[in-house]
C-alpha positions as a LaTeX table, in Angstrom:
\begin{tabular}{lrrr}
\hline
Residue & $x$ (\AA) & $y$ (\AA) & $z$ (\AA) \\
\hline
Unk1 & $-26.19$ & 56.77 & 11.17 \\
Unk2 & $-30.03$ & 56.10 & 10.70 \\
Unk3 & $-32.48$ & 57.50 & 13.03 \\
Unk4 & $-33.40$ & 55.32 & 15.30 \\
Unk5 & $-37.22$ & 55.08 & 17.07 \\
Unk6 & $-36.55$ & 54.90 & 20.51 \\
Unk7 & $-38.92$ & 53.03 & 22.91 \\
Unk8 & $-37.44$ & 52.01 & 26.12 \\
Unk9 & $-34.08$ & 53.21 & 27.68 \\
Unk10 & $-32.63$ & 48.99 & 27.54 \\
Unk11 & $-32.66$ & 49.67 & 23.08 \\
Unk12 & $-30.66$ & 53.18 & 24.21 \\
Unk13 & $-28.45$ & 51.36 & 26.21 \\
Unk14 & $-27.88$ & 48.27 & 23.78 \\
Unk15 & $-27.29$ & 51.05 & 20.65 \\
Unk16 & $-25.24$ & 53.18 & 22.64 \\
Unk17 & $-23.12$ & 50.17 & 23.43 \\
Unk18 & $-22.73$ & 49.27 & 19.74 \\
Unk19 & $-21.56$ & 52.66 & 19.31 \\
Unk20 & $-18.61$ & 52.55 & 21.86 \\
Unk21 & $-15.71$ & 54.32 & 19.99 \\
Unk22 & $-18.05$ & 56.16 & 17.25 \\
Unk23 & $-17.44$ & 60.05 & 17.26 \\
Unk24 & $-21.30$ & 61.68 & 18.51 \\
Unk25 & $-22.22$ & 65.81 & 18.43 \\
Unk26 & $-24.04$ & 65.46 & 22.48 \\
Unk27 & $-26.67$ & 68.50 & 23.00 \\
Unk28 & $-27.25$ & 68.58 & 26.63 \\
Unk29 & $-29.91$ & 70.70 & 28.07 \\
Unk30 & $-28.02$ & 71.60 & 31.56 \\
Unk31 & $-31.71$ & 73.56 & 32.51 \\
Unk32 & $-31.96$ & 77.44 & 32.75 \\
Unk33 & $-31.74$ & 77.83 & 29.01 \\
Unk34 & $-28.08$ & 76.16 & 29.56 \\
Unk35 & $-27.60$ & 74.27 & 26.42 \\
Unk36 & $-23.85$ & 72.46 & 26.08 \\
Unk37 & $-22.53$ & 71.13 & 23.05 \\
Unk38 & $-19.71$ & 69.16 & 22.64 \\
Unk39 & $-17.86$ & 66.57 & 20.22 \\
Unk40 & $-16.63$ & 63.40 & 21.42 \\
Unk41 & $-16.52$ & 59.57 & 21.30 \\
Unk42 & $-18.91$ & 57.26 & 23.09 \\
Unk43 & $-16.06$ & 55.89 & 25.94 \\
Unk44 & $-18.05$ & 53.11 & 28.14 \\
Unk45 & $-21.32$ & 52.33 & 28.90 \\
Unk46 & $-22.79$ & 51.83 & 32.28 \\
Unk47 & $-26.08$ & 50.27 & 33.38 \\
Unk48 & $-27.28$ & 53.99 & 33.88 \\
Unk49 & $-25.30$ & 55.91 & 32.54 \\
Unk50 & $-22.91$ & 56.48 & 29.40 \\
Unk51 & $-19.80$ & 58.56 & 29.18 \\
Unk52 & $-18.49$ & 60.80 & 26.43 \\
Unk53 & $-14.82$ & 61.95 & 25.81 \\
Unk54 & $-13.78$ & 65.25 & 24.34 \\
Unk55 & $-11.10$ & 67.52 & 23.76 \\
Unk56 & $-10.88$ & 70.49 & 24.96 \\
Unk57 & $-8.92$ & 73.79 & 24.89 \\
Unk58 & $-5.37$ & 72.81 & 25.13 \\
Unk59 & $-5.49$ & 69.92 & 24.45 \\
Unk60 & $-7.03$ & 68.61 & 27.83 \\
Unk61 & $-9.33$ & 65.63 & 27.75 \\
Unk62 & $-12.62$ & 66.14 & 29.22 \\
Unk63 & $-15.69$ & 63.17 & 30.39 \\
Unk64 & $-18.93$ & 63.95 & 31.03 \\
Unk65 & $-22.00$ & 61.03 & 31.93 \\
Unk66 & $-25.15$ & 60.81 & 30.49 \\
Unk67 & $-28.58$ & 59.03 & 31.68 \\
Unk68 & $-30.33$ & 57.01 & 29.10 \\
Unk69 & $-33.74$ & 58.48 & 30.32 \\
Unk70 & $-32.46$ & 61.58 & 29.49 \\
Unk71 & $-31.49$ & 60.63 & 25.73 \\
Unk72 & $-35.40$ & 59.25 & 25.79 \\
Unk73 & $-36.73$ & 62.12 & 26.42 \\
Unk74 & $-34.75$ & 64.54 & 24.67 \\
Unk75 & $-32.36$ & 66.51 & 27.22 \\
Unk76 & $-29.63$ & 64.78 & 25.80 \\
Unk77 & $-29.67$ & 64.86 & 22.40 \\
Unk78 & $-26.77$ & 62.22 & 20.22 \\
Unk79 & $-25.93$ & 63.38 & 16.22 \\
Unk80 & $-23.75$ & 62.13 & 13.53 \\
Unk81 & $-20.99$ & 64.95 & 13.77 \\
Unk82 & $-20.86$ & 64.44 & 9.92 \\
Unk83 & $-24.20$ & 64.47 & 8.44 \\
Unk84 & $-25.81$ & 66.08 & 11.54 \\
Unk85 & $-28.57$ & 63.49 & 11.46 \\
Unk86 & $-29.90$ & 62.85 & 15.12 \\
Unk87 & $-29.21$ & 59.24 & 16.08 \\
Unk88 & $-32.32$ & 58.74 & 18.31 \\
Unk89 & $-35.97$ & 60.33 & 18.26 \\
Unk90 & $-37.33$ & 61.34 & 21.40 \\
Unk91 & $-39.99$ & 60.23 & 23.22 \\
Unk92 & $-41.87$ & 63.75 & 23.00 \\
Unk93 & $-41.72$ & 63.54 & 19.32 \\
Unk94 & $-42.75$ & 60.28 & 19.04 \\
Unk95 & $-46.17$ & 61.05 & 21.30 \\
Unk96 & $-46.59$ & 63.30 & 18.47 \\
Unk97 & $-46.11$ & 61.49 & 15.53 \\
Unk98 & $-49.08$ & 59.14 & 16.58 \\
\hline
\end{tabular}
């Protein structure tokens, strides 16, 4: 997957939903110094939100939602579970590269 400059959370929304299926690492800053990390496949997309299917201990199938603002900004973070390549930049680094 090529990194993708990320300027508004509609070209999130529009990738992500191009992606349904695809297998994503998610990196979720929960707050605290909470970071989660899970596996899964891009299931649907909403107008605000996304959701991402697991598997988890046991075999048990677990969802969790995302916000596109929070892929923009980097709280939720999306990479190729392969190459480990992050699938969006976000909006923090891109402040910086200019």
């Amino acid at each position: 997957m090529e990194e993708m400059p990320v300027n508004h959370v509609d070209e999130i929304k529009e990738k992500l939903a191009d992606m349904v299926g695809e297998r994503v690492r998610v990196k979720a800053n929960m707050g605290r110094t909470r970071v989660v990390e899970r596996v899964g496949s891009i299931k649907t997309v909403h107008p605000s939100v996304f959701v991402v299917e697991s598997t988890e201990r046991r075999g048990r199938t677990s969802r969790q939602s995302y916000q596109y603002v929070d892929v923009l900004t980097g709280t939720v973070e999306l990479f190729d579970p392969e190459s480990g390549e992050q699938v969006f930049t976000p909006l923090d680094n891109q402040l910086d590269e200019h």
